[in-house]
Short mmCIF file of C-alpha atoms in Angstrom, two decimals:
data_model
loop_
_atom_site.label_atom_id
_atom_site.label_comp_id
_atom_site.label_asym_id
_atom_site.label_seq_id
_atom_site.Cartn_x
_atom_site.Cartn_y
_atom_site.Cartn_z
CA ALA T 1 -16.03 112.60 -143.15
CA GLN T 2 -14.52 114.61 -140.59
CA THR T 3 -15.89 115.13 -137.19
CA VAL T 4 -15.11 117.95 -134.59
CA THR T 5 -15.93 117.38 -130.89
CA GLN T 6 -15.97 119.93 -128.07
CA SER T 7 -16.17 118.21 -124.75
CA GLN T 8 -17.12 121.10 -122.63
CA PRO T 9 -20.63 122.12 -123.03
CA GLU T 10 -20.18 125.07 -120.64
CA MET T 11 -17.35 126.90 -118.95
CA SER T 12 -16.97 129.70 -116.76
CA VAL T 13 -13.87 132.04 -115.94
CA GLN T 14 -13.14 135.03 -113.59
CA GLU T 15 -12.34 138.37 -115.39
CA ALA T 16 -8.70 138.69 -116.07
CA GLU T 17 -7.95 135.11 -115.50
CA THR T 18 -6.93 132.34 -118.28
CA VAL T 19 -9.43 129.63 -119.82
CA THR T 20 -8.69 127.06 -122.19
CA LEU T 21 -11.41 125.55 -124.34
CA SER T 22 -10.88 122.02 -125.71
CA CYS T 23 -11.33 120.64 -129.32
CA THR T 24 -10.64 117.50 -130.98
CA TYR T 25 -11.21 116.30 -134.39
CA ASP T 26 -11.05 113.23 -136.76
CA THR T 27 -9.88 113.25 -140.39
CA SER T 28 -7.80 111.26 -142.75
CA GLU T 29 -6.88 114.52 -144.53
CA ASN T 30 -3.22 115.68 -144.20
CA ASN T 31 -3.69 119.42 -145.17
CA TYR T 32 -6.46 121.30 -143.68
CA TYR T 33 -7.22 124.37 -141.50
CA LEU T 34 -8.77 124.79 -138.03
CA PHE T 35 -10.65 127.70 -136.89
CA TRP T 36 -12.16 128.94 -133.49
CA TYR T 37 -15.30 131.10 -134.10
CA LYS T 38 -17.06 133.30 -131.48
CA GLN T 39 -20.86 133.86 -131.46
CA PRO T 40 -22.02 136.37 -128.88
CA PRO T 41 -25.72 136.88 -128.04
CA SER T 42 -26.07 138.97 -131.41
CA ARG T 43 -25.52 135.65 -133.33
CA GLN T 44 -22.86 136.97 -135.34
CA MET T 45 -20.12 134.36 -136.07
CA ILE T 46 -16.87 136.07 -135.73
CA LEU T 47 -13.54 134.39 -136.54
CA VAL T 48 -11.19 134.36 -133.44
CA ILE T 49 -8.14 132.64 -134.89
CA ARG T 50 -6.87 130.01 -137.52
CA GLN T 51 -4.24 127.38 -137.69
CA GLU T 52 -2.87 125.82 -140.92
CA ALA T 53 -2.09 121.93 -140.43
CA TYR T 54 1.25 122.23 -142.14
CA LYS T 55 2.60 124.89 -139.75
CA GLN T 56 4.07 123.49 -136.42
CA GLN T 57 4.04 127.03 -134.80
CA ASN T 58 0.77 127.59 -132.72
CA ALA T 59 -1.18 130.56 -133.94
CA THR T 60 -1.69 133.64 -131.55
CA GLU T 61 -3.87 136.69 -132.10
CA ASN T 62 -3.51 139.16 -129.14
CA ARG T 63 -5.04 137.30 -125.83
CA PHE T 64 -6.14 134.30 -127.93
CA SER T 65 -3.75 131.36 -128.65
CA VAL T 66 -3.90 127.85 -129.65
CA ASN T 67 -2.20 124.78 -128.75
CA PHE T 68 -2.19 122.54 -131.94
CA GLN T 69 -1.10 118.92 -131.48
CA LYS T 70 -1.58 117.33 -134.76
CA ALA T 71 -0.65 113.81 -134.04
CA ALA T 72 -3.34 113.89 -131.23
CA LYS T 73 -5.69 115.63 -133.27
CA SER T 74 -6.25 118.35 -130.70
CA PHE T 75 -6.82 121.96 -131.14
CA SER T 76 -7.35 123.99 -127.73
CA LEU T 77 -8.07 127.70 -127.38
CA LYS T 78 -6.60 129.59 -124.64
CA ILE T 79 -7.82 133.07 -123.76
CA SER T 80 -5.65 135.10 -121.62
CA ASP T 81 -6.82 138.02 -119.41
CA SER T 82 -10.40 137.12 -120.06
CA GLN T 83 -12.79 140.17 -120.55
CA LEU T 84 -16.60 140.43 -120.10
CA GLY T 85 -16.87 140.78 -123.82
CA ASP T 86 -15.49 137.46 -124.32
CA THR T 87 -18.61 135.81 -123.18
CA ALA T 88 -20.05 133.90 -126.00
CA MET T 89 -20.41 130.40 -127.62
CA TYR T 90 -17.13 129.36 -129.01
CA PHE T 91 -17.14 127.06 -132.02
CA CYS T 92 -14.22 124.95 -133.16
CA ALA T 93 -14.30 124.22 -136.97
CA PHE T 94 -12.31 121.93 -139.50
CA MET T 95 -12.00 123.05 -143.24
CA LYS T 96 -10.33 120.64 -145.70
CA LEU T 97 -8.92 121.86 -148.83
CA PHE T 98 -11.60 122.19 -151.44
CA ASN T 99 -11.53 123.43 -154.97
CA ALA T 100 -15.16 124.67 -154.86
CA GLY T 101 -15.78 126.52 -151.88
CA ASN T 102 -14.63 126.36 -148.10
CA MET T 103 -16.68 124.00 -146.31
CA LEU T 104 -16.58 124.05 -142.36
CA THR T 105 -17.41 121.20 -140.27
CA PHE T 106 -18.29 122.53 -136.55
CA GLY T 107 -18.11 121.25 -133.01
CA GLY T 108 -20.99 121.49 -130.93
CA GLY T 109 -19.91 124.34 -129.19
CA THR T 110 -18.56 125.68 -125.59
CA ARG T 111 -20.57 128.41 -123.80
CA LEU T 112 -18.23 130.62 -122.07
CA MET T 113 -19.24 132.89 -119.25
CA VAL T 114 -16.86 135.47 -118.16
CA LYS T 115 -17.67 136.58 -114.69
CA PRO T 116 -16.90 140.01 -113.10
CA GLU R 1 -21.33 144.11 -139.22
CA THR R 2 -19.12 141.62 -141.26
CA GLY R 3 -20.47 142.77 -144.77
CA VAL R 4 -23.02 139.87 -144.93
CA THR R 5 -26.49 140.92 -144.42
CA GLN R 6 -29.49 138.51 -143.74
CA THR R 7 -33.14 139.35 -143.90
CA PRO R 8 -35.47 138.83 -142.14
CA ARG R 9 -34.06 138.45 -138.80
CA HIS R 10 -36.84 136.62 -137.44
CA LEU R 11 -39.69 134.63 -139.33
CA VAL R 12 -42.69 132.57 -138.10
CA MET R 13 -44.26 130.43 -140.54
CA GLY R 14 -47.14 127.74 -140.79
CA MET R 15 -46.43 124.48 -142.25
CA THR R 16 -48.42 125.24 -145.32
CA ASN R 17 -46.71 128.63 -146.32
CA LYS R 18 -44.01 129.69 -148.69
CA LYS R 19 -41.28 132.14 -147.67
CA SER R 20 -37.76 133.04 -148.46
CA LEU R 21 -34.66 134.01 -146.68
CA LYS R 22 -32.12 136.30 -148.23
CA CYS R 23 -28.68 136.98 -148.05
CA GLU R 24 -26.33 139.66 -149.49
CA GLN R 25 -22.77 140.16 -149.23
CA HIS R 26 -20.82 143.21 -150.75
CA LEU R 27 -17.34 141.77 -149.90
CA GLY R 28 -16.48 140.71 -153.52
CA HIS R 29 -16.58 136.91 -152.32
CA ASN R 30 -17.35 134.29 -155.00
CA ALA R 31 -18.56 131.51 -152.61
CA MET R 32 -21.59 131.60 -150.57
CA TYR R 33 -22.93 129.03 -148.03
CA TRP R 34 -26.19 128.20 -146.14
CA TYR R 35 -25.75 126.63 -142.56
CA LYS R 36 -28.60 125.41 -140.16
CA GLN R 37 -28.04 125.91 -136.47
CA SER R 38 -30.49 123.95 -134.53
CA ALA R 39 -30.71 123.95 -130.60
CA LYS R 40 -29.17 120.50 -129.89
CA LYS R 41 -26.95 119.95 -133.04
CA PRO R 42 -23.71 121.36 -134.40
CA LEU R 43 -24.00 123.82 -137.24
CA GLU R 44 -24.70 121.94 -140.32
CA LEU R 45 -23.70 122.86 -143.90
CA MET R 46 -26.39 122.89 -145.95
CA PHE R 47 -25.49 124.32 -149.68
CA VAL R 48 -22.41 125.90 -151.13
CA TYR R 49 -22.38 128.01 -154.11
CA ASN R 50 -19.24 128.66 -155.97
CA PHE R 51 -19.50 131.35 -158.81
CA LYS R 52 -23.29 131.10 -158.87
CA GLU R 53 -22.91 127.37 -159.34
CA GLN R 54 -24.09 124.82 -156.64
CA THR R 55 -21.16 122.55 -155.81
CA GLU R 56 -22.58 121.11 -152.53
CA ASN R 57 -26.04 119.93 -151.42
CA ASN R 58 -25.56 118.23 -148.07
CA SER R 59 -28.49 115.68 -148.30
CA VAL R 60 -31.16 118.60 -147.54
CA PRO R 61 -34.72 117.98 -148.07
CA SER R 62 -36.23 119.31 -151.21
CA ARG R 63 -38.41 121.38 -149.09
CA PHE R 64 -35.53 123.74 -148.90
CA SER R 65 -34.52 125.18 -152.27
CA PRO R 66 -31.56 127.48 -152.66
CA GLU R 67 -31.16 130.07 -155.21
CA CYS R 68 -28.07 132.06 -156.32
CA PRO R 69 -28.72 134.70 -158.95
CA ASN R 70 -25.29 136.27 -158.68
CA SER R 71 -22.31 136.13 -156.57
CA SER R 72 -23.61 138.67 -154.15
CA HIS R 73 -27.07 137.24 -153.46
CA LEU R 74 -28.36 133.90 -152.08
CA PHE R 75 -31.76 132.83 -151.20
CA LEU R 76 -33.14 129.95 -149.52
CA HIS R 77 -36.89 129.21 -150.41
CA LEU R 78 -38.92 127.41 -147.99
CA HIS R 79 -42.22 125.34 -148.56
CA THR R 80 -44.27 122.86 -146.41
CA LEU R 81 -41.74 122.86 -143.59
CA GLN R 82 -42.13 120.75 -140.38
CA PRO R 83 -41.72 122.01 -136.90
CA GLU R 84 -38.15 120.39 -136.59
CA ASP R 85 -37.08 122.64 -139.49
CA SER R 86 -37.05 125.54 -136.58
CA ALA R 87 -33.69 126.80 -136.25
CA LEU R 88 -31.27 129.62 -136.73
CA TYR R 89 -30.19 129.85 -140.73
CA LEU R 90 -26.83 131.31 -141.08
CA CYS R 91 -25.25 132.57 -144.37
CA ALA R 92 -21.73 132.98 -144.99
CA SER R 93 -19.46 133.93 -147.83
CA SER R 94 -15.79 133.63 -148.68
CA GLN R 95 -13.16 133.60 -151.52
CA ASP R 96 -13.11 130.03 -152.93
CA SER R 97 -9.28 129.68 -152.04
CA PRO R 98 -7.88 127.97 -149.06
CA ASN R 99 -7.27 129.66 -145.65
CA THR R 100 -9.66 132.46 -146.32
CA GLU R 101 -11.97 133.49 -143.46
CA ALA R 102 -15.62 132.63 -143.93
CA PHE R 103 -17.80 135.82 -142.95
CA PHE R 104 -21.42 135.07 -141.36
CA GLY R 105 -24.31 137.04 -141.43
CA GLN R 106 -26.41 137.31 -138.23
CA GLY R 107 -28.78 134.69 -139.25
CA THR R 108 -32.58 134.23 -139.46
CA ARG R 109 -34.47 132.86 -136.59
CA LEU R 110 -37.01 130.65 -138.02
CA THR R 111 -40.08 129.12 -136.25
CA VAL R 112 -42.29 126.70 -137.84
CA VAL R 113 -45.74 126.36 -136.27
#
């Protein structure tokens, strides 16, 4: 079974600054995918960024980038130039390859507050 | 909007009631999921349906009964629930191939009294 751990229940950052959210996971799988999802107060889970485990290059998506360390089983999210709209719960998620649906295992979440 | 619609948005029910949660997607996906989000626990996968067939039941009590009549609709039938079942129930859909994004609905906030 997989486990995903987010050690920071809450974080805050000043608008326009950079913040890094931590995520570690445990698995015996070699091929898998990692995701960061954002859940604003509207409760809608929105995909922020994804990483394939077989790719060494870290994924980037505009102001969002990851630091993927496969050997250390670490997958942190960096948000640059933080904006007020980035205030939300952020969930790290693990997905193993599965032939009958994509099952996600989530971490406990980090509540991020961007301050003006 | 992500293309996944859940109704109702809020539900309050007594422990002896029977109610159903509905999820609908118009994204052409062939896999649908129910997740439970409790206040003090990570999101938990409950059920997976792939091409209308249930492929995963994550040790969910029988008081939760899923139904998937077609690839676009997913229901969660509830009966004789307990107060600890109060949570946000999220529906998601995706293609059943790897590296595809799961799209989530806005959830149903369920309170059992």
